[in-house]
Amino acid sequence: NAGVTQTPKFQVLKTGQSMTLQCAQDMNHNSMYWYRQDPGMGLRLIYYSASEGTTDKGEVPNGYNVSRLNKREFSLRLESAAPSQTSVYFCASRETGQGYGYTFGSGTRLTVV
Amino acid sequence: GDSVTQMEGPVTLSEEAFLTINCTYTATGYPSLFWYVQYPGEGLQLLLKATKADDKGSNKGFEATYRKETTSFHLEKGSVQVSDSAVYFCALNDAGNMLTFGGGTRLMVKP
């Protein structure tokens, strides 16, 4: 009963390096999401995927790309990391239909130096 | 568009005190409403939800009632514990694919 699994849990990058954050869910959910949460702040949507094969921009997409590899997996890529991307990143998934909330992963804590 | 407004924190209480965290919303339709809890260093967990007017969601001693007339979904608990210290997020889903979150309210419970 894993739910939503994110890897890695912690990462330190140098400015300009690239990396991919991985997310997988085992609940057969159609929709998946990437959020960032900065200290003392709420959640901001980066990208989402309503179904396999589709992706859409959220509130803060600049500097990120995503891939919905299959129904289970939704990855987030930082092509050239910047200090402003230091944050905690959460992946979530959701059953289709009103009345369903998100199931969140435990997060990836990323520091860009 | 949809929006969720929560009371600013932090809310600081003594153990066994009564808790209320206010949440009001704006939505065009008939949304489902949620409360999430985030413990330090962890992700958000669904605490409770309500899908129609006058529904009461409850879990772990927390309750919230969906009040359509006042567009509110206030979170309450009769007797808080130190272990309830966390950030609480109110959220809504109004027929689309995404949830709209409030800014979060930090609760600190002192022994």
Short mmCIF file of C-alpha atoms in Angstrom, two decimals:
data_model
loop_
_atom_site.label_atom_id
_atom_site.label_comp_id
_atom_site.label_asym_id
_atom_site.label_seq_id
_atom_site.Cartn_x
_atom_site.Cartn_y
_atom_site.Cartn_z
CA ASN A 1 0.00 0.00 0.00
CA ALA A 2 2.67 2.50 -1.09
CA GLY A 3 0.42 5.28 -2.43
CA VAL A 4 2.59 7.98 -4.01
CA THR A 5 6.35 7.44 -3.96
CA GLN A 6 8.84 10.24 -4.63
CA THR A 7 12.56 9.92 -5.17
CA PRO A 8 14.96 11.22 -4.09
CA LYS A 9 13.96 12.54 -0.66
CA PHE A 10 16.82 15.03 -0.48
CA GLN A 11 19.06 16.56 -3.14
CA VAL A 12 21.67 19.30 -3.32
CA LEU A 13 22.49 20.72 -6.75
CA LYS A 14 24.89 23.31 -7.99
CA THR A 15 23.54 26.19 -10.07
CA GLY A 16 23.22 25.07 -13.68
CA GLN A 17 23.04 21.34 -12.98
CA SER A 18 20.09 19.31 -14.16
CA MET A 19 18.09 16.62 -12.43
CA THR A 20 14.84 14.67 -12.63
CA LEU A 21 12.47 14.14 -9.73
CA GLN A 22 10.63 10.87 -9.95
CA CYS A 23 7.05 10.18 -8.87
CA ALA A 24 5.06 6.95 -9.08
CA GLN A 25 1.58 6.02 -7.82
CA ASP A 26 0.05 2.58 -7.45
CA MET A 27 -3.62 3.59 -7.06
CA ASN A 28 -4.52 3.61 -10.77
CA HIS A 29 -5.29 7.33 -10.61
CA ASN A 30 -5.70 9.21 -13.88
CA SER A 31 -4.50 12.64 -12.71
CA MET A 32 -1.08 13.56 -11.34
CA TYR A 33 0.40 16.87 -10.17
CA TRP A 34 3.64 18.57 -9.20
CA TYR A 35 3.64 21.32 -6.55
CA ARG A 36 6.34 23.32 -4.85
CA GLN A 37 6.18 24.60 -1.30
CA ASP A 38 8.51 27.35 -0.16
CA PRO A 39 9.21 28.05 3.55
CA GLY A 40 6.23 29.58 5.27
CA MET A 41 4.20 29.49 2.09
CA GLY A 42 1.44 27.45 0.63
CA LEU A 43 1.44 25.20 -2.39
CA ARG A 44 2.01 26.38 -5.94
CA LEU A 45 1.14 24.17 -8.90
CA ILE A 46 3.98 23.64 -11.37
CA TYR A 47 2.50 21.17 -13.88
CA TYR A 48 -0.25 18.62 -13.96
CA SER A 49 -1.37 15.69 -16.08
CA ALA A 50 -5.09 15.03 -16.29
CA SER A 51 -4.54 11.66 -17.96
CA GLU A 52 -1.83 9.54 -19.51
CA GLY A 53 -0.40 11.32 -22.53
CA THR A 54 -1.43 14.86 -21.51
CA THR A 55 0.36 17.56 -19.53
CA ASP A 56 -0.53 21.18 -18.78
CA LYS A 57 1.17 24.15 -17.17
CA GLY A 58 0.21 25.31 -13.74
CA GLU A 59 0.92 28.55 -11.91
CA VAL A 60 4.76 28.43 -11.93
CA PRO A 61 6.00 26.29 -14.87
CA ASN A 62 9.07 28.31 -15.89
CA GLY A 63 12.33 26.40 -15.52
CA TYR A 64 10.62 22.99 -15.37
CA ASN A 65 9.55 20.25 -17.75
CA VAL A 66 7.47 17.16 -17.12
CA SER A 67 6.92 13.73 -18.61
CA ARG A 68 3.93 11.47 -18.04
CA LEU A 69 5.79 8.28 -18.79
CA ASN A 70 2.77 6.01 -18.26
CA LYS A 71 -0.27 5.97 -16.03
CA ARG A 72 1.84 5.33 -12.92
CA GLU A 73 4.76 7.72 -13.40
CA PHE A 74 5.05 11.50 -13.68
CA SER A 75 8.53 13.02 -13.60
CA LEU A 76 9.66 16.63 -13.13
CA ARG A 77 12.87 17.84 -14.74
CA LEU A 78 14.98 20.87 -13.90
CA GLU A 79 17.17 21.53 -16.96
CA SER A 80 19.40 24.21 -15.43
CA ALA A 81 18.83 24.58 -11.70
CA ALA A 82 18.74 28.04 -10.11
CA PRO A 83 18.82 29.04 -6.42
CA SER A 84 15.21 30.25 -6.79
CA GLN A 85 14.23 26.62 -7.33
CA THR A 86 15.29 25.69 -3.79
CA SER A 87 12.08 24.31 -2.38
CA VAL A 88 10.19 21.22 -1.29
CA TYR A 89 8.54 19.46 -4.21
CA PHE A 90 5.41 17.38 -3.78
CA CYS A 91 3.86 15.00 -6.24
CA ALA A 92 0.18 14.11 -5.90
CA SER A 93 -2.36 11.95 -7.66
CA ARG A 94 -6.15 11.96 -7.77
CA GLU A 95 -9.06 9.79 -8.70
CA THR A 96 -11.24 11.32 -11.44
CA GLY A 97 -14.52 12.89 -10.32
CA GLN A 98 -15.73 15.40 -7.77
CA GLY A 99 -15.43 14.41 -4.16
CA TYR A 100 -11.94 13.02 -4.51
CA GLY A 101 -8.95 14.73 -2.94
CA TYR A 102 -5.27 14.38 -3.65
CA THR A 103 -2.95 11.73 -2.31
CA PHE A 104 0.46 13.31 -1.75
CA GLY A 105 3.93 11.90 -1.71
CA SER A 106 6.32 12.66 1.14
CA GLY A 107 8.25 15.26 -0.84
CA THR A 108 11.69 15.97 -2.27
CA ARG A 109 13.72 18.61 -0.45
CA LEU A 110 15.88 20.33 -3.06
CA THR A 111 18.63 22.85 -2.35
CA VAL A 112 20.35 24.68 -5.20
CA VAL A 113 23.63 26.34 -4.23
CA GLY B 1 -12.29 31.95 -10.02
CA ASP B 2 -12.34 29.64 -7.03
CA SER B 3 -10.54 30.69 -3.85
CA VAL B 4 -10.06 29.54 -0.26
CA THR B 5 -9.29 31.88 2.63
CA GLN B 6 -7.94 30.63 5.94
CA MET B 7 -7.22 32.46 9.15
CA GLU B 8 -3.64 33.61 9.50
CA GLY B 9 -1.46 31.76 11.94
CA PRO B 10 0.24 30.73 13.97
CA VAL B 11 -2.48 29.61 16.32
CA THR B 12 -0.98 28.85 19.71
CA LEU B 13 -2.99 26.83 22.24
CA SER B 14 -2.42 24.97 25.46
CA GLU B 15 -3.02 21.23 25.56
CA GLU B 16 -6.72 20.31 25.98
CA ALA B 17 -7.90 23.68 24.64
CA PHE B 18 -10.67 23.97 22.05
CA LEU B 19 -9.53 24.55 18.47
CA THR B 20 -11.22 26.42 15.65
CA ILE B 21 -9.48 27.19 12.36
CA ASN B 22 -11.66 29.27 10.07
CA CYS B 23 -12.00 28.55 6.36
CA THR B 24 -14.23 30.33 3.86
CA TYR B 25 -14.44 29.75 0.15
CA THR B 26 -15.60 31.22 -3.14
CA ALA B 27 -16.73 28.86 -5.89
CA THR B 28 -19.05 29.04 -8.87
CA GLY B 29 -20.59 25.60 -8.42
CA TYR B 30 -21.12 23.14 -5.56
CA PRO B 31 -17.63 22.18 -4.51
CA SER B 32 -16.33 19.36 -2.38
CA LEU B 33 -14.36 20.61 0.63
CA PHE B 34 -11.29 19.15 2.30
CA TRP B 35 -8.96 19.63 5.23
CA TYR B 36 -5.38 18.45 4.93
CA VAL B 37 -2.76 18.25 7.68
CA GLN B 38 1.01 18.54 7.23
CA TYR B 39 3.22 17.41 10.10
CA PRO B 40 6.78 18.78 10.23
CA GLY B 41 8.97 17.36 7.48
CA GLU B 42 6.14 15.38 5.90
CA GLY B 43 3.72 15.60 2.99
CA LEU B 44 0.08 16.60 3.21
CA GLN B 45 -2.40 14.02 4.45
CA LEU B 46 -6.16 14.13 3.95
CA LEU B 47 -7.75 14.76 7.34
CA LEU B 48 -11.44 14.93 6.43
CA LYS B 49 -13.80 15.96 3.67
CA ALA B 50 -17.42 16.85 2.91
CA THR B 51 -19.04 16.64 -0.50
CA LYS B 52 -22.38 18.43 -0.06
CA ALA B 53 -24.06 21.09 2.03
CA ASP B 54 -24.63 20.24 5.71
CA ASP B 55 -22.32 17.22 5.53
CA LYS B 56 -20.00 16.86 8.49
CA GLY B 57 -16.56 15.39 7.95
CA SER B 58 -14.75 13.92 10.93
CA ASN B 59 -11.53 12.11 11.72
CA LYS B 60 -9.16 11.76 14.71
CA GLY B 61 -11.40 14.01 16.85
CA PHE B 62 -11.47 16.79 14.24
CA GLU B 63 -14.75 17.91 12.66
CA ALA B 64 -15.86 20.35 9.98
CA THR B 65 -19.35 21.09 8.67
CA TYR B 66 -20.05 22.22 5.09
CA ARG B 67 -22.06 25.46 5.49
CA LYS B 68 -23.30 26.59 2.08
CA GLU B 69 -25.16 29.61 3.45
CA THR B 70 -21.97 31.08 4.93
CA THR B 71 -19.58 29.42 2.40
CA SER B 72 -17.52 28.08 5.28
CA PHE B 73 -15.86 24.86 6.39
CA HIS B 74 -14.33 25.61 9.79
CA LEU B 75 -12.14 22.97 11.43
CA GLU B 76 -12.80 22.19 15.10
CA LYS B 77 -11.44 19.91 17.78
CA GLY B 78 -12.64 19.77 21.36
CA SER B 79 -9.33 19.05 23.07
CA VAL B 80 -6.04 19.46 21.25
CA GLN B 81 -2.87 17.54 22.01
CA VAL B 82 0.78 18.42 21.48
CA SER B 83 0.81 15.84 18.68
CA ASP B 84 -1.74 17.96 16.77
CA SER B 85 0.92 20.62 16.14
CA ALA B 86 1.07 20.90 12.36
CA VAL B 87 0.03 23.06 9.42
CA TYR B 88 -3.60 22.71 8.33
CA PHE B 89 -4.79 23.42 4.78
CA CYS B 90 -8.36 23.94 3.65
CA ALA B 91 -9.09 23.07 0.01
CA LEU B 92 -11.94 22.76 -2.47
CA ASN B 93 -12.66 20.92 -5.72
CA ASP B 94 -15.27 22.46 -7.97
CA ALA B 95 -15.79 19.89 -10.75
CA GLY B 96 -12.40 20.41 -12.39
CA ASN B 97 -9.30 18.28 -12.12
CA MET B 98 -7.55 20.36 -9.49
CA LEU B 99 -7.90 21.35 -5.89
CA THR B 100 -7.70 24.97 -4.79
CA PHE B 101 -5.82 25.37 -1.50
CA GLY B 102 -5.83 28.01 1.19
CA GLY B 103 -2.54 29.39 2.43
CA GLY B 104 -2.35 27.09 5.45
CA THR B 105 -2.62 27.74 9.20
CA ARG B 106 0.13 26.68 11.58
CA LEU B 107 -1.08 25.25 14.90
CA MET B 108 1.27 25.08 17.87
CA VAL B 109 0.09 23.24 20.98
CA LYS B 110 2.03 23.76 24.21
CA PRO B 111 2.11 21.19 27.04
#
